[in-house]
């Protein structure tokens, strides 16, 4: 960063001479240092997977959640600063509730994502606030468009995806997702693939231990955690796949 340290990174409302806003770039760095979050669209719904890093052996298992229900048909997960991600989840719930109160129907996933993106972008405009140090994945199934996935960056940019990832393993995970025939996968197969990719992206030598969090929104438009027996089977297959690769 040629302009770093010359005062252009002191405010989110100040551009550097080459047209960059460094505080947004710093927020992106916070995302890149966080545990990976994945989501994929299938023909029948959307599957979410999160690598929840265990920062202390004293933590209660299952207490560190990063997949949040926004509405019955909509889900948000994030990577970056955990508190920022929770705040975005609460804002997404407010947007979904406001839409229902106004139009008496569930908010389309795209509408929730776009409204949340406008909220995130507002925090890049003023010197009195800082950008959110989190990227969010918003997904679900609605009657208008079926399965949907959107990624909201700290800059407020929002894009739709068939499969996406945020966090430290983003580039590797995107390469792995591109190899999948997502339109042909069942929900159960997608759960297996998401678990396999997260375990493959995790570096045991550098990274802390983690808990795998899996959730889905099926074709009936209802969000629920992946059943424990299916999650355990997906983990077993993922570990077996890693062992097979090491033997080869």
mmCIF file of N, CA and C in Angstrom, residues 76 91-92 95-96 99 107-122 136-139 144-145 148-153 155-160:
data_model
loop_
_atom_site.group_PDB
_atom_site.id
_atom_site.type_symbol
_atom_site.label_atom_id
_atom_site.label_comp_id
_atom_site.label_asym_id
_atom_site.label_seq_id
_atom_site.Cartn_x
_atom_site.Cartn_y
_atom_site.Cartn_z
ATOM 1 N N UNK A 76 -28.337 -16.391 7.359
ATOM 2 C CA UNK A 76 -27.126 -15.587 7.187
ATOM 3 C C UNK A 76 -25.979 -16.240 7.949
ATOM 4 N N UNK A 91 -29.711 -7.177 11.907
ATOM 5 C CA UNK A 91 -30.218 -6.195 10.939
ATOM 6 C C UNK A 91 -31.005 -6.888 9.828
ATOM 7 N N UNK A 92 -30.506 -8.046 9.371
ATOM 8 C CA UNK A 92 -31.218 -8.791 8.336
ATOM 9 C C UNK A 92 -32.593 -9.238 8.837
ATOM 10 N N UNK A 95 -34.891 -6.298 8.643
ATOM 11 C CA UNK A 95 -35.315 -6.038 7.265
ATOM 12 C C UNK A 95 -36.398 -7.017 6.839
ATOM 13 N N UNK A 96 -36.252 -8.294 7.222
ATOM 14 C CA UNK A 96 -37.257 -9.296 6.873
ATOM 15 C C UNK A 96 -38.583 -8.989 7.570
ATOM 16 N N UNK A 99 -40.269 -5.922 5.956
ATOM 17 C CA UNK A 99 -40.883 -6.263 4.668
ATOM 18 C C UNK A 99 -42.221 -6.963 4.892
ATOM 19 N N UNK A 107 -40.177 -11.828 2.806
ATOM 20 C CA UNK A 107 -39.256 -11.055 1.972
ATOM 21 C C UNK A 107 -38.472 -11.978 1.052
ATOM 22 N N UNK A 108 -38.352 -11.658 -0.243
ATOM 23 C CA UNK A 108 -37.463 -12.423 -1.127
ATOM 24 C C UNK A 108 -36.020 -12.347 -0.622
ATOM 25 N N UNK A 109 -35.280 -13.409 -0.855
ATOM 26 C CA UNK A 109 -33.880 -13.439 -0.401
ATOM 27 C C UNK A 109 -33.096 -12.280 -1.004
ATOM 28 N N UNK A 110 -33.338 -11.995 -2.272
ATOM 29 C CA UNK A 110 -32.624 -10.903 -2.940
ATOM 30 C C UNK A 110 -32.912 -9.563 -2.271
ATOM 31 N N UNK A 111 -34.143 -9.356 -1.859
ATOM 32 C CA UNK A 111 -34.505 -8.089 -1.197
ATOM 33 C C UNK A 111 -33.785 -7.945 0.134
ATOM 34 N N UNK A 112 -33.751 -9.026 0.924
ATOM 35 C CA UNK A 112 -33.037 -8.986 2.203
ATOM 36 C C UNK A 112 -31.567 -8.657 1.969
ATOM 37 N N UNK A 113 -30.942 -9.331 0.992
ATOM 38 C CA UNK A 113 -29.516 -9.125 0.712
ATOM 39 C C UNK A 113 -29.241 -7.691 0.255
ATOM 40 N N UNK A 114 -30.081 -7.175 -0.618
ATOM 41 C CA UNK A 114 -29.845 -5.824 -1.137
ATOM 42 C C UNK A 114 -30.051 -4.761 -0.057
ATOM 43 N N UNK A 115 -31.059 -4.942 0.792
ATOM 44 C CA UNK A 115 -31.274 -3.979 1.875
ATOM 45 C C UNK A 115 -30.128 -4.022 2.883
ATOM 46 N N UNK A 116 -29.654 -5.229 3.180
ATOM 47 C CA UNK A 116 -28.535 -5.357 4.111
ATOM 48 C C UNK A 116 -27.268 -4.750 3.510
ATOM 49 N N UNK A 117 -27.081 -4.924 2.203
ATOM 50 C CA UNK A 117 -25.906 -4.350 1.539
ATOM 51 C C UNK A 117 -25.925 -2.826 1.603
ATOM 52 N N UNK A 118 -27.104 -2.221 1.466
ATOM 53 C CA UNK A 118 -27.199 -0.766 1.579
ATOM 54 C C UNK A 118 -26.823 -0.309 2.989
ATOM 55 N N UNK A 119 -27.225 -1.083 3.979
ATOM 56 C CA UNK A 119 -26.877 -0.768 5.366
ATOM 57 C C UNK A 119 -25.366 -0.842 5.582
ATOM 58 N N UNK A 120 -24.738 -1.910 5.055
ATOM 59 C CA UNK A 120 -23.283 -2.074 5.179
ATOM 60 C C UNK A 120 -22.566 -0.938 4.466
ATOM 61 N N UNK A 121 -23.044 -0.581 3.277
ATOM 62 C CA UNK A 121 -22.384 0.473 2.498
ATOM 63 C C UNK A 121 -22.461 1.820 3.190
ATOM 64 N N UNK A 122 -23.531 2.058 3.956
ATOM 65 C CA UNK A 122 -23.667 3.338 4.670
ATOM 66 C C UNK A 122 -22.536 3.533 5.674
ATOM 67 N N UNK A 136 -20.764 -11.262 4.704
ATOM 68 C CA UNK A 136 -21.936 -12.075 5.021
ATOM 69 C C UNK A 136 -22.414 -12.838 3.795
ATOM 70 N N UNK A 137 -22.862 -14.064 4.026
ATOM 71 C CA UNK A 137 -23.542 -14.850 3.005
ATOM 72 C C UNK A 137 -25.010 -14.930 3.403
ATOM 73 N N UNK A 138 -25.881 -14.468 2.535
ATOM 74 C CA UNK A 138 -27.322 -14.542 2.765
ATOM 75 C C UNK A 138 -27.912 -15.509 1.751
ATOM 76 N N UNK A 139 -28.674 -16.483 2.226
ATOM 77 C CA UNK A 139 -29.234 -17.472 1.316
ATOM 78 C C UNK A 139 -30.526 -18.050 1.839
ATOM 79 N N UNK A 144 -40.461 -16.888 -5.179
ATOM 80 C CA UNK A 144 -40.262 -16.146 -6.421
ATOM 81 C C UNK A 144 -39.117 -16.703 -7.265
ATOM 82 N N UNK A 145 -37.986 -16.995 -6.642
ATOM 83 C CA UNK A 145 -36.787 -17.380 -7.384
ATOM 84 C C UNK A 145 -36.243 -18.747 -7.008
ATOM 85 N N UNK A 148 -31.522 -19.340 -3.465
ATOM 86 C CA UNK A 148 -30.761 -18.137 -3.765
ATOM 87 C C UNK A 148 -29.583 -18.000 -2.810
ATOM 88 N N UNK A 149 -28.490 -17.408 -3.313
ATOM 89 C CA UNK A 149 -27.304 -17.145 -2.499
ATOM 90 C C UNK A 149 -26.723 -15.789 -2.877
ATOM 91 N N UNK A 150 -26.369 -14.992 -1.865
ATOM 92 C CA UNK A 150 -25.748 -13.695 -2.109
ATOM 93 C C UNK A 150 -24.622 -13.469 -1.107
ATOM 94 N N UNK A 151 -23.564 -12.807 -1.562
ATOM 95 C CA UNK A 151 -22.448 -12.435 -0.690
ATOM 96 C C UNK A 151 -22.390 -10.920 -0.585
ATOM 97 N N UNK A 152 -22.292 -10.425 0.653
ATOM 98 C CA UNK A 152 -22.173 -8.991 0.900
ATOM 99 C C UNK A 152 -20.791 -8.719 1.459
ATOM 100 N N UNK A 153 -20.023 -7.897 0.762
ATOM 101 C CA UNK A 153 -18.660 -7.565 1.159
ATOM 102 C C UNK A 153 -18.664 -6.356 2.099
ATOM 103 N N UNK A 155 -17.472 -3.566 1.699
ATOM 104 C CA UNK A 155 -17.689 -2.337 0.932
ATOM 105 C C UNK A 155 -19.166 -2.067 0.682
ATOM 106 N N UNK A 156 -20.026 -3.092 0.909
ATOM 107 C CA UNK A 156 -21.445 -2.967 0.594
ATOM 108 C C UNK A 156 -21.804 -3.570 -0.744
ATOM 109 N N UNK A 157 -20.834 -4.113 -1.467
ATOM 110 C CA UNK A 157 -21.116 -4.770 -2.740
ATOM 111 C C UNK A 157 -21.839 -6.092 -2.491
ATOM 112 N N UNK A 158 -22.849 -6.403 -3.289
ATOM 113 C CA UNK A 158 -23.597 -7.642 -3.155
ATOM 114 C C UNK A 158 -23.678 -8.319 -4.517
ATOM 115 N N UNK A 159 -23.384 -9.623 -4.546
ATOM 116 C CA UNK A 159 -23.424 -10.401 -5.784
ATOM 117 C C UNK A 159 -24.085 -11.743 -5.510
ATOM 118 N N UNK A 160 -24.778 -12.275 -6.509
ATOM 119 C CA UNK A 160 -25.403 -13.582 -6.399
ATOM 120 C C UNK A 160 -24.466 -14.682 -6.857
#
